[in-house]
């Protein structure tokens, strides 16, 4: 796609004053430390603690699936390689590794990891590989905390070979239901089905505990089932309405506390959302409905220049505090219907749209939302998201955010696919290796959207040489084999 709207590249903002001037031009504010600290006293090197988990530094690897498991939901060599890279990164908190489907019909793609008869051994192997790689690179494993993200993909389920959509939603949605191709049946979970699904989440948590994981994340983000239930205000019955929207979470937590005693629980939540976006005639993203007053967002963004409504997130975090859940990974939006909100990028994925705003605006929106929540919930441990697009300036913003208490940990997604050693380099006071800084080309999203594996095809030599790199190039050029 060509770029009708051009934004200055972050790589071209070579000095701190240039970067800050660009933020000022965009009228966005971000915490920023010009001087990076290293050594034991550095803000990003400080340990933190809550609910029995003690990560020894302030970097967190966010969950990222690779669409590279086996058809029966087991990890492959590619999966193990990615988990090894997460271990090598030096980040002390591994938030989930990747989304793990609690049962077959909840897989987001036919290659997603899923609960099955061999899961305990498979997950033990993945976790051990990550821990061993961490030990080999950093000489220690104390203060390394590893969780598993548990999911049902709900509306975005594509469990079977061929990857056709098999959506099971939380409620009928006037805009999203009609996005599926003709012939796809969109059905809604019955109460009895949700009752049964709770048991699958609990069984997956028990398996994770047996496999040695320190915590599980009961996923509530990105448009998948848990997140969609949070906006089920109109759903009748026990799983909808103001109080019922969190029944699903409460019952899962109850089951985990009963059957997996001692296992810590975290939640990754999209703390705000917006209308679905679609391409306009130029290929640029535009809202599909009036943003102000949009009724189906959990925490609506009423206007691109306004702050999102964080009141629903505050109520949710209060509920988490009541449930004695202390760890929250804060994300936003969905990669399916508003990807520029969820993962700001200069280059859209193949099924996306050109960014309707400078991606720096999207980074600031998420980072500032986490800071606002942290002010109100000082006892929760909050992991922030959306730092990758900051590129060279990621450590400067991350350090300032943590130093100022705007988040407890800096969460890293795409950056570690391109540059796994970034946390270790920052903690050691080394300059960044600019050649492997993620430039948000989105190939790691475009690959899987086209049935290929996910990886950093542009920058990681391993994926550059992978057969799917040529396939993806052909797809992007419109000449698939
Ligand atoms: C290839 C890929 C796979 C992802 N898979 C997951 C996932 O399994 N679970 C999840 O919560 N988020 C997932 N995400 C979202 C990331 O965790 C993160 O929120 C997003 O990339 C924004 O962070 P970043 O700007 O550091 O990349 C994925 C992102 C990418 C690029
Ligand atoms: S493919 Fe590589 S450079 Fe592109 S967004 Fe993903 S990690 Fe970043």
PDB file of C-alpha atoms in Angstrom, residues 195-369:
ATOM      1  CA  UNK A 195     -20.936 -22.621  32.554  1.00  0.00           C
ATOM      2  CA  UNK A 196     -19.087 -25.515  30.885  1.00  0.00           C
ATOM      3  CA  UNK A 197     -16.338 -23.289  29.484  1.00  0.00           C
ATOM      4  CA  UNK A 198     -15.473 -22.091  32.989  1.00  0.00           C
ATOM      5  CA  UNK A 199     -14.504 -25.693  33.756  1.00  0.00           C
ATOM      6  CA  UNK A 200     -12.137 -25.691  30.750  1.00  0.00           C
ATOM      7  CA  UNK A 201     -10.400 -22.516  31.981  1.00  0.00           C
ATOM      8  CA  UNK A 202      -9.970 -24.104  35.414  1.00  0.00           C
ATOM      9  CA  UNK A 203      -8.599 -27.347  33.921  1.00  0.00           C
ATOM     10  CA  UNK A 204      -6.124 -25.349  31.840  1.00  0.00           C
ATOM     11  CA  UNK A 205      -5.019 -23.440  34.956  1.00  0.00           C
ATOM     12  CA  UNK A 206      -4.459 -26.710  36.841  1.00  0.00           C
ATOM     13  CA  UNK A 207      -2.355 -27.939  33.914  1.00  0.00           C
ATOM     14  CA  UNK A 208      -0.341 -24.710  33.890  1.00  0.00           C
ATOM     15  CA  UNK A 209       0.338 -25.044  37.598  1.00  0.00           C
ATOM     16  CA  UNK A 210       1.503 -28.645  37.171  1.00  0.00           C
ATOM     17  CA  UNK A 211       3.754 -27.455  34.351  1.00  0.00           C
ATOM     18  CA  UNK A 212       5.452 -25.035  36.746  1.00  0.00           C
ATOM     19  CA  UNK A 213       3.924 -21.700  35.716  1.00  0.00           C
ATOM     20  CA  UNK A 214       3.830 -19.015  38.406  1.00  0.00           C
ATOM     21  CA  UNK A 215       0.513 -17.550  37.296  1.00  0.00           C
ATOM     22  CA  UNK A 216      -2.201 -17.684  34.677  1.00  0.00           C
ATOM     23  CA  UNK A 217      -3.728 -14.728  32.872  1.00  0.00           C
ATOM     24  CA  UNK A 218      -7.487 -14.967  32.403  1.00  0.00           C
ATOM     25  CA  UNK A 219      -7.503 -13.050  29.124  1.00  0.00           C
ATOM     26  CA  UNK A 220      -9.949 -10.127  28.810  1.00  0.00           C
ATOM     27  CA  UNK A 221      -8.578  -8.191  25.862  1.00  0.00           C
ATOM     28  CA  UNK A 222      -8.584  -7.645  22.099  1.00  0.00           C
ATOM     29  CA  UNK A 223     -12.165  -8.598  21.233  1.00  0.00           C
ATOM     30  CA  UNK A 224     -11.877 -12.211  22.309  1.00  0.00           C
ATOM     31  CA  UNK A 225     -14.550 -13.767  24.513  1.00  0.00           C
ATOM     32  CA  UNK A 226     -13.520 -12.457  27.949  1.00  0.00           C
ATOM     33  CA  UNK A 227     -13.222  -8.926  26.604  1.00  0.00           C
ATOM     34  CA  UNK A 228     -16.464  -9.087  24.661  1.00  0.00           C
ATOM     35  CA  UNK A 229     -18.345 -10.184  27.775  1.00  0.00           C
ATOM     36  CA  UNK A 230     -17.227  -6.958  29.475  1.00  0.00           C
ATOM     37  CA  UNK A 231     -19.439  -4.987  27.088  1.00  0.00           C
ATOM     38  CA  UNK A 232     -22.386  -7.423  27.308  1.00  0.00           C
ATOM     39  CA  UNK A 233     -24.568  -4.824  29.030  1.00  0.00           C
ATOM     40  CA  UNK A 234     -27.648  -5.970  27.107  1.00  0.00           C
ATOM     41  CA  UNK A 235     -27.085  -9.717  27.419  1.00  0.00           C
ATOM     42  CA  UNK A 236     -29.844 -11.243  29.558  1.00  0.00           C
ATOM     43  CA  UNK A 237     -29.094 -13.823  32.235  1.00  0.00           C
ATOM     44  CA  UNK A 238     -26.188 -14.439  34.594  1.00  0.00           C
ATOM     45  CA  UNK A 239     -23.382 -13.439  32.182  1.00  0.00           C
ATOM     46  CA  UNK A 240     -24.695 -10.052  31.091  1.00  0.00           C
ATOM     47  CA  UNK A 241     -25.879  -6.760  32.488  1.00  0.00           C
ATOM     48  CA  UNK A 242     -23.983  -4.445  34.805  1.00  0.00           C
ATOM     49  CA  UNK A 243     -23.049  -7.076  37.386  1.00  0.00           C
ATOM     50  CA  UNK A 244     -23.235 -10.195  35.211  1.00  0.00           C
ATOM     51  CA  UNK A 245     -20.536  -9.031  32.780  1.00  0.00           C
ATOM     52  CA  UNK A 246     -17.864 -10.205  35.226  1.00  0.00           C
ATOM     53  CA  UNK A 247     -19.601 -13.404  36.368  1.00  0.00           C
ATOM     54  CA  UNK A 248     -17.485 -15.380  33.903  1.00  0.00           C
ATOM     55  CA  UNK A 249     -14.261 -14.055  35.425  1.00  0.00           C
ATOM     56  CA  UNK A 250     -15.480 -14.452  39.006  1.00  0.00           C
ATOM     57  CA  UNK A 251     -16.439 -18.085  38.466  1.00  0.00           C
ATOM     58  CA  UNK A 252     -13.152 -18.903  36.739  1.00  0.00           C
ATOM     59  CA  UNK A 253     -11.234 -17.315  39.617  1.00  0.00           C
ATOM     60  CA  UNK A 254     -13.317 -19.261  42.129  1.00  0.00           C
ATOM     61  CA  UNK A 255     -12.560 -22.517  40.284  1.00  0.00           C
ATOM     62  CA  UNK A 256      -8.827 -21.807  40.021  1.00  0.00           C
ATOM     63  CA  UNK A 257      -8.600 -20.939  43.723  1.00  0.00           C
ATOM     64  CA  UNK A 258     -10.386 -24.223  44.487  1.00  0.00           C
ATOM     65  CA  UNK A 259      -8.484 -26.559  42.126  1.00  0.00           C
ATOM     66  CA  UNK A 260      -5.091 -24.889  41.690  1.00  0.00           C
ATOM     67  CA  UNK A 261      -4.388 -23.590  45.182  1.00  0.00           C
ATOM     68  CA  UNK A 262      -1.480 -21.192  45.361  1.00  0.00           C
ATOM     69  CA  UNK A 263      -1.448 -20.382  41.635  1.00  0.00           C
ATOM     70  CA  UNK A 264      -1.376 -16.598  41.152  1.00  0.00           C
ATOM     71  CA  UNK A 265      -3.896 -15.046  38.770  1.00  0.00           C
ATOM     72  CA  UNK A 266      -3.457 -12.034  36.498  1.00  0.00           C
ATOM     73  CA  UNK A 267      -5.750 -10.425  33.948  1.00  0.00           C
ATOM     74  CA  UNK A 268      -4.849  -8.787  30.654  1.00  0.00           C
ATOM     75  CA  UNK A 269      -7.577  -6.330  29.783  1.00  0.00           C
ATOM     76  CA  UNK A 270      -8.327  -3.928  26.948  1.00  0.00           C
ATOM     77  CA  UNK A 271      -8.971  -0.994  29.271  1.00  0.00           C
ATOM     78  CA  UNK A 272     -10.588   1.058  26.530  1.00  0.00           C
ATOM     79  CA  UNK A 273     -11.891   0.515  23.044  1.00  0.00           C
ATOM     80  CA  UNK A 274     -13.385   2.373  20.089  1.00  0.00           C
ATOM     81  CA  UNK A 275     -15.709   1.760  17.176  1.00  0.00           C
ATOM     82  CA  UNK A 276     -14.546  -0.661  14.520  1.00  0.00           C
ATOM     83  CA  UNK A 277     -12.536   1.071  11.788  1.00  0.00           C
ATOM     84  CA  UNK A 278     -12.530   0.326   8.062  1.00  0.00           C
ATOM     85  CA  UNK A 279     -10.622   1.617   5.021  1.00  0.00           C
ATOM     86  CA  UNK A 280     -11.799   4.673   3.164  1.00  0.00           C
ATOM     87  CA  UNK A 281     -11.235   5.139  -0.580  1.00  0.00           C
ATOM     88  CA  UNK A 282      -7.584   6.084   0.032  1.00  0.00           C
ATOM     89  CA  UNK A 283      -7.044   3.047   2.253  1.00  0.00           C
ATOM     90  CA  UNK A 284      -6.953   5.127   5.443  1.00  0.00           C
ATOM     91  CA  UNK A 285      -8.797   3.952   8.564  1.00  0.00           C
ATOM     92  CA  UNK A 286     -12.094   5.657   9.343  1.00  0.00           C
ATOM     93  CA  UNK A 287     -14.576   4.857  12.096  1.00  0.00           C
ATOM     94  CA  UNK A 288     -17.408   2.635  10.921  1.00  0.00           C
ATOM     95  CA  UNK A 289     -19.911   4.358  13.227  1.00  0.00           C
ATOM     96  CA  UNK A 290     -20.182   7.600  15.163  1.00  0.00           C
ATOM     97  CA  UNK A 291     -17.421   7.372  17.795  1.00  0.00           C
ATOM     98  CA  UNK A 292     -19.147   9.529  20.383  1.00  0.00           C
ATOM     99  CA  UNK A 293     -21.804   7.516  22.152  1.00  0.00           C
ATOM    100  CA  UNK A 294     -20.733   4.195  20.609  1.00  0.00           C
ATOM    101  CA  UNK A 295     -22.522   1.703  22.853  1.00  0.00           C
ATOM    102  CA  UNK A 296     -20.472  -1.481  22.421  1.00  0.00           C
ATOM    103  CA  UNK A 297     -17.081  -0.382  23.666  1.00  0.00           C
ATOM    104  CA  UNK A 298     -15.825  -1.366  27.081  1.00  0.00           C
ATOM    105  CA  UNK A 299     -14.472   2.134  27.818  1.00  0.00           C
ATOM    106  CA  UNK A 300     -15.175   4.234  24.755  1.00  0.00           C
ATOM    107  CA  UNK A 301     -12.797   6.549  22.925  1.00  0.00           C
ATOM    108  CA  UNK A 302     -15.265   9.276  21.901  1.00  0.00           C
ATOM    109  CA  UNK A 303     -12.892  11.202  19.669  1.00  0.00           C
ATOM    110  CA  UNK A 304      -9.349  10.506  18.432  1.00  0.00           C
ATOM    111  CA  UNK A 305      -8.098  13.630  20.197  1.00  0.00           C
ATOM    112  CA  UNK A 306      -9.956  13.019  23.467  1.00  0.00           C
ATOM    113  CA  UNK A 307      -9.037  10.821  26.402  1.00  0.00           C
ATOM    114  CA  UNK A 308     -10.801   7.449  26.516  1.00  0.00           C
ATOM    115  CA  UNK A 309     -13.481   6.802  29.111  1.00  0.00           C
ATOM    116  CA  UNK A 310     -11.666   4.823  31.798  1.00  0.00           C
ATOM    117  CA  UNK A 311     -14.602   4.544  34.199  1.00  0.00           C
ATOM    118  CA  UNK A 312     -15.517   0.969  33.123  1.00  0.00           C
ATOM    119  CA  UNK A 313     -11.860  -0.038  33.535  1.00  0.00           C
ATOM    120  CA  UNK A 314     -11.798   1.521  37.012  1.00  0.00           C
ATOM    121  CA  UNK A 315     -14.884  -0.465  38.017  1.00  0.00           C
ATOM    122  CA  UNK A 316     -13.243  -3.601  36.613  1.00  0.00           C
ATOM    123  CA  UNK A 317      -9.997  -2.980  38.521  1.00  0.00           C
ATOM    124  CA  UNK A 318     -12.006  -2.463  41.718  1.00  0.00           C
ATOM    125  CA  UNK A 319     -13.573  -5.861  41.061  1.00  0.00           C
ATOM    126  CA  UNK A 320     -10.109  -7.373  40.565  1.00  0.00           C
ATOM    127  CA  UNK A 321      -8.994  -5.881  43.879  1.00  0.00           C
ATOM    128  CA  UNK A 322     -12.038  -7.437  45.558  1.00  0.00           C
ATOM    129  CA  UNK A 323     -11.018 -10.780  44.014  1.00  0.00           C
ATOM    130  CA  UNK A 324      -7.508 -10.272  45.395  1.00  0.00           C
ATOM    131  CA  UNK A 325      -6.000 -10.186  41.909  1.00  0.00           C
ATOM    132  CA  UNK A 326      -2.923  -7.973  42.000  1.00  0.00           C
ATOM    133  CA  UNK A 327      -1.447  -8.237  38.488  1.00  0.00           C
ATOM    134  CA  UNK A 328      -2.998  -6.535  35.474  1.00  0.00           C
ATOM    135  CA  UNK A 329      -1.581  -6.177  31.981  1.00  0.00           C
ATOM    136  CA  UNK A 330      -3.260  -3.176  30.395  1.00  0.00           C
ATOM    137  CA  UNK A 331      -3.904  -3.168  26.664  1.00  0.00           C
ATOM    138  CA  UNK A 332      -6.530  -1.505  24.463  1.00  0.00           C
ATOM    139  CA  UNK A 333      -8.820  -2.114  21.516  1.00  0.00           C
ATOM    140  CA  UNK A 334      -8.557  -5.065  19.167  1.00  0.00           C
ATOM    141  CA  UNK A 335      -6.142  -6.091  16.406  1.00  0.00           C
ATOM    142  CA  UNK A 336      -9.160  -7.127  14.308  1.00  0.00           C
ATOM    143  CA  UNK A 337     -11.400  -4.074  14.227  1.00  0.00           C
ATOM    144  CA  UNK A 338      -9.216  -1.141  15.331  1.00  0.00           C
ATOM    145  CA  UNK A 339      -5.571  -2.244  15.052  1.00  0.00           C
ATOM    146  CA  UNK A 340      -4.184   1.308  15.139  1.00  0.00           C
ATOM    147  CA  UNK A 341      -5.574   1.575  18.685  1.00  0.00           C
ATOM    148  CA  UNK A 342      -4.207  -1.827  19.768  1.00  0.00           C
ATOM    149  CA  UNK A 343      -0.744  -1.861  18.161  1.00  0.00           C
ATOM    150  CA  UNK A 344       0.278   1.481  16.641  1.00  0.00           C
ATOM    151  CA  UNK A 345       2.205   0.897  13.404  1.00  0.00           C
ATOM    152  CA  UNK A 346       3.360   2.953  10.459  1.00  0.00           C
ATOM    153  CA  UNK A 347       2.771   0.103   8.008  1.00  0.00           C
ATOM    154  CA  UNK A 348      -0.567  -1.692   8.329  1.00  0.00           C
ATOM    155  CA  UNK A 349      -1.034  -5.461   8.223  1.00  0.00           C
ATOM    156  CA  UNK A 350      -2.301  -6.827   4.903  1.00  0.00           C
ATOM    157  CA  UNK A 351      -5.923  -6.789   6.079  1.00  0.00           C
ATOM    158  CA  UNK A 352      -5.602  -3.433   7.853  1.00  0.00           C
ATOM    159  CA  UNK A 353      -5.750   0.226   6.863  1.00  0.00           C
ATOM    160  CA  UNK A 354      -3.300   3.109   6.729  1.00  0.00           C
ATOM    161  CA  UNK A 355      -2.960   4.794  10.118  1.00  0.00           C
ATOM    162  CA  UNK A 356      -5.489   7.600  10.600  1.00  0.00           C
ATOM    163  CA  UNK A 357      -3.193   9.245  13.173  1.00  0.00           C
ATOM    164  CA  UNK A 358       0.513   9.452  13.836  1.00  0.00           C
ATOM    165  CA  UNK A 359       1.180   6.143  15.633  1.00  0.00           C
ATOM    166  CA  UNK A 360       2.901   8.142  18.396  1.00  0.00           C
ATOM    167  CA  UNK A 361      -0.575   9.365  19.350  1.00  0.00           C
ATOM    168  CA  UNK A 362      -1.682   5.767  19.841  1.00  0.00           C
ATOM    169  CA  UNK A 363       1.363   4.997  22.006  1.00  0.00           C
ATOM    170  CA  UNK A 364       0.725   8.049  24.189  1.00  0.00           C
ATOM    171  CA  UNK A 365      -2.977   7.185  24.519  1.00  0.00           C
ATOM    172  CA  UNK A 366      -2.188   3.754  25.979  1.00  0.00           C
ATOM    173  CA  UNK A 367       0.759   4.844  28.115  1.00  0.00           C
ATOM    174  CA  UNK A 368      -1.166   7.766  29.607  1.00  0.00           C
ATOM    175  CA  UNK A 369      -4.237   5.596  30.259  1.00  0.00           C
TER     176      UNK A 369
END
